Amino acid sequence: MEFILAKTKIIDLTKEIAITAGETKKKMRKNHPNFGLADAIIFETAKSENASVLTGDEHFKGVENVIYIR
């Protein structure tokens, strides 16, 4: 666990991220019906840090700023 914490940056969930995540969830559901609030929070948190999301989660397939791995 110490190795993971040493290589990880913990980012607080701010009010701004939460609000934007709610908007993103609504928008993403049009093309990705299973895109949930947790997905939107992850996406918006990464965006706030100018980072990409690296995932194998199908909900993120084809989403901008996401590196989809299989």
mmCIF file with all atom_site columns, C-alpha atoms in Angstrom:
data_model
loop_
_atom_site.group_PDB
_atom_site.id
_atom_site.type_symbol
_atom_site.label_atom_id
_atom_site.label_alt_id
_atom_site.label_comp_id
_atom_site.label_asym_id
_atom_site.label_entity_id
_atom_site.label_seq_id
_atom_site.pdbx_PDB_ins_code
_atom_site.Cartn_x
_atom_site.Cartn_y
_atom_site.Cartn_z
_atom_site.occupancy
_atom_site.B_iso_or_equiv
_atom_site.pdbx_formal_charge
_atom_site.auth_seq_id
_atom_site.auth_comp_id
_atom_site.auth_asym_id
_atom_site.auth_atom_id
_atom_site.pdbx_PDB_model_num
ATOM 1  C CA . MET A 1 1  ? 0.000   0.000  0.000   1.00 0.00 ? 1  MET A CA 1
ATOM 2  C CA . GLU A 1 2  ? 2.856   2.407  0.741   1.00 0.00 ? 2  GLU A CA 1
ATOM 3  C CA . PHE A 1 3  ? 4.148   1.961  -2.822  1.00 0.00 ? 3  PHE A CA 1
ATOM 4  C CA . ILE A 1 4  ? 0.778   2.962  -4.265  1.00 0.00 ? 4  ILE A CA 1
ATOM 5  C CA . LEU A 1 5  ? 0.493   5.981  -1.977  1.00 0.00 ? 5  LEU A CA 1
ATOM 6  C CA . ALA A 1 6  ? 4.030   7.075  -2.865  1.00 0.00 ? 6  ALA A CA 1
ATOM 7  C CA . LYS A 1 7  ? 3.162   7.025  -6.577  1.00 0.00 ? 7  LYS A CA 1
ATOM 8  C CA . THR A 1 8  ? -0.331  8.493  -6.263  1.00 0.00 ? 8  THR A CA 1
ATOM 9  C CA . LYS A 1 9  ? -1.669  12.005 -5.908  1.00 0.00 ? 9  LYS A CA 1
ATOM 10 C CA . ILE A 1 10 ? -4.848  12.246 -3.848  1.00 0.00 ? 10 ILE A CA 1
ATOM 11 C CA . ILE A 1 11 ? -7.161  14.942 -5.198  1.00 0.00 ? 11 ILE A CA 1
ATOM 12 C CA . ASP A 1 12 ? -10.017 16.348 -3.150  1.00 0.00 ? 12 ASP A CA 1
ATOM 13 C CA . LEU A 1 13 ? -13.499 16.341 -4.605  1.00 0.00 ? 13 LEU A CA 1
ATOM 14 C CA . THR A 1 14 ? -14.298 20.033 -4.830  1.00 0.00 ? 14 THR A CA 1
ATOM 15 C CA . LYS A 1 15 ? -17.686 21.632 -5.257  1.00 0.00 ? 15 LYS A CA 1
ATOM 16 C CA . GLU A 1 16 ? -16.669 22.688 -8.769  1.00 0.00 ? 16 GLU A CA 1
ATOM 17 C CA . ILE A 1 17 ? -15.714 19.136 -9.761  1.00 0.00 ? 17 ILE A CA 1
ATOM 18 C CA . ALA A 1 18 ? -18.973 17.790 -8.291  1.00 0.00 ? 18 ALA A CA 1
ATOM 19 C CA . ILE A 1 19 ? -21.127 20.295 -10.177 1.00 0.00 ? 19 ILE A CA 1
ATOM 20 C CA . THR A 1 20 ? -19.276 19.760 -13.446 1.00 0.00 ? 20 THR A CA 1
ATOM 21 C CA . ALA A 1 21 ? -19.457 15.982 -12.953 1.00 0.00 ? 21 ALA A CA 1
ATOM 22 C CA . GLY A 1 22 ? -23.237 16.159 -12.663 1.00 0.00 ? 22 GLY A CA 1
ATOM 23 C CA . GLU A 1 23 ? -23.409 18.093 -15.924 1.00 0.00 ? 23 GLU A CA 1
ATOM 24 C CA . THR A 1 24 ? -20.982 15.681 -17.590 1.00 0.00 ? 24 THR A CA 1
ATOM 25 C CA . LYS A 1 25 ? -23.017 12.656 -16.469 1.00 0.00 ? 25 LYS A CA 1
ATOM 26 C CA . LYS A 1 26 ? -26.148 14.097 -18.040 1.00 0.00 ? 26 LYS A CA 1
ATOM 27 C CA . LYS A 1 27 ? -24.313 14.916 -21.286 1.00 0.00 ? 27 LYS A CA 1
ATOM 28 C CA . MET A 1 28 ? -22.471 11.573 -21.520 1.00 0.00 ? 28 MET A CA 1
ATOM 29 C CA . ARG A 1 29 ? -25.625 9.521  -20.929 1.00 0.00 ? 29 ARG A CA 1
ATOM 30 C CA . LYS A 1 30 ? -26.845 10.526 -24.402 1.00 0.00 ? 30 LYS A CA 1
ATOM 31 C CA . ASN A 1 31 ? -24.146 8.374  -26.051 1.00 0.00 ? 31 ASN A CA 1
ATOM 32 C CA . HIS A 1 32 ? -23.104 6.157  -23.122 1.00 0.00 ? 32 HIS A CA 1
ATOM 33 C CA . PRO A 1 33 ? -26.303 5.097  -21.259 1.00 0.00 ? 33 PRO A CA 1
ATOM 34 C CA . ASN A 1 34 ? -24.390 3.394  -18.425 1.00 0.00 ? 34 ASN A CA 1
ATOM 35 C CA . PHE A 1 35 ? -22.089 6.363  -17.732 1.00 0.00 ? 35 PHE A CA 1
ATOM 36 C CA . GLY A 1 36 ? -22.589 6.980  -14.021 1.00 0.00 ? 36 GLY A CA 1
ATOM 37 C CA . LEU A 1 37 ? -21.822 9.723  -11.557 1.00 0.00 ? 37 LEU A CA 1
ATOM 38 C CA . ALA A 1 38 ? -18.658 7.968  -10.347 1.00 0.00 ? 38 ALA A CA 1
ATOM 39 C CA . ASP A 1 39 ? -17.448 7.842  -13.970 1.00 0.00 ? 39 ASP A CA 1
ATOM 40 C CA . ALA A 1 40 ? -18.156 11.557 -14.344 1.00 0.00 ? 40 ALA A CA 1
ATOM 41 C CA . ILE A 1 41 ? -16.334 12.404 -11.110 1.00 0.00 ? 41 ILE A CA 1
ATOM 42 C CA . ILE A 1 42 ? -13.276 10.440 -12.254 1.00 0.00 ? 42 ILE A CA 1
ATOM 43 C CA . PHE A 1 43 ? -13.390 12.135 -15.656 1.00 0.00 ? 43 PHE A CA 1
ATOM 44 C CA . GLU A 1 44 ? -13.804 15.667 -14.279 1.00 0.00 ? 44 GLU A CA 1
ATOM 45 C CA . THR A 1 45 ? -11.161 15.164 -11.589 1.00 0.00 ? 45 THR A CA 1
ATOM 46 C CA . ALA A 1 46 ? -8.632  14.102 -14.224 1.00 0.00 ? 46 ALA A CA 1
ATOM 47 C CA . LYS A 1 47 ? -9.655  17.029 -16.401 1.00 0.00 ? 47 LYS A CA 1
ATOM 48 C CA . SER A 1 48 ? -9.122  19.465 -13.507 1.00 0.00 ? 48 SER A CA 1
ATOM 49 C CA . GLU A 1 49 ? -5.547  18.191 -13.245 1.00 0.00 ? 49 GLU A CA 1
ATOM 50 C CA . ASN A 1 50 ? -4.906  18.287 -17.019 1.00 0.00 ? 50 ASN A CA 1
ATOM 51 C CA . ALA A 1 51 ? -4.578  14.513 -16.907 1.00 0.00 ? 51 ALA A CA 1
ATOM 52 C CA . SER A 1 52 ? -6.010  11.668 -18.949 1.00 0.00 ? 52 SER A CA 1
ATOM 53 C CA . VAL A 1 53 ? -8.014  8.755  -17.614 1.00 0.00 ? 53 VAL A CA 1
ATOM 54 C CA . LEU A 1 54 ? -6.346  5.383  -18.220 1.00 0.00 ? 54 LEU A CA 1
ATOM 55 C CA . THR A 1 55 ? -8.982  2.664  -17.967 1.00 0.00 ? 55 THR A CA 1
ATOM 56 C CA . GLY A 1 56 ? -10.435 -0.541 -19.286 1.00 0.00 ? 56 GLY A CA 1
ATOM 57 C CA . ASP A 1 57 ? -13.923 0.535  -18.215 1.00 0.00 ? 57 ASP A CA 1
ATOM 58 C CA . GLU A 1 58 ? -16.342 0.245  -21.142 1.00 0.00 ? 58 GLU A CA 1
ATOM 59 C CA . HIS A 1 59 ? -18.124 3.412  -19.990 1.00 0.00 ? 59 HIS A CA 1
ATOM 60 C CA . PHE A 1 60 ? -15.102 5.428  -21.115 1.00 0.00 ? 60 PHE A CA 1
ATOM 61 C CA . LYS A 1 61 ? -14.619 3.816  -24.523 1.00 0.00 ? 61 LYS A CA 1
ATOM 62 C CA . GLY A 1 62 ? -14.378 6.523  -27.193 1.00 0.00 ? 62 GLY A CA 1
ATOM 63 C CA . VAL A 1 63 ? -14.416 9.408  -24.696 1.00 0.00 ? 63 VAL A CA 1
ATOM 64 C CA . GLU A 1 64 ? -12.081 12.369 -25.251 1.00 0.00 ? 64 GLU A CA 1
ATOM 65 C CA . ASN A 1 65 ? -8.986  12.519 -22.987 1.00 0.00 ? 65 ASN A CA 1
ATOM 66 C CA . VAL A 1 66 ? -9.374  8.848  -22.099 1.00 0.00 ? 66 VAL A CA 1
ATOM 67 C CA . ILE A 1 67 ? -6.816  6.180  -22.881 1.00 0.00 ? 67 ILE A CA 1
ATOM 68 C CA . TYR A 1 68 ? -8.845  3.001  -23.207 1.00 0.00 ? 68 TYR A CA 1
ATOM 69 C CA . ILE A 1 69 ? -6.974  -0.232 -22.581 1.00 0.00 ? 69 ILE A CA 1
ATOM 70 C CA . ARG A 1 70 ? -8.270  -3.718 -23.028 1.00 0.00 ? 70 ARG A CA 1
#
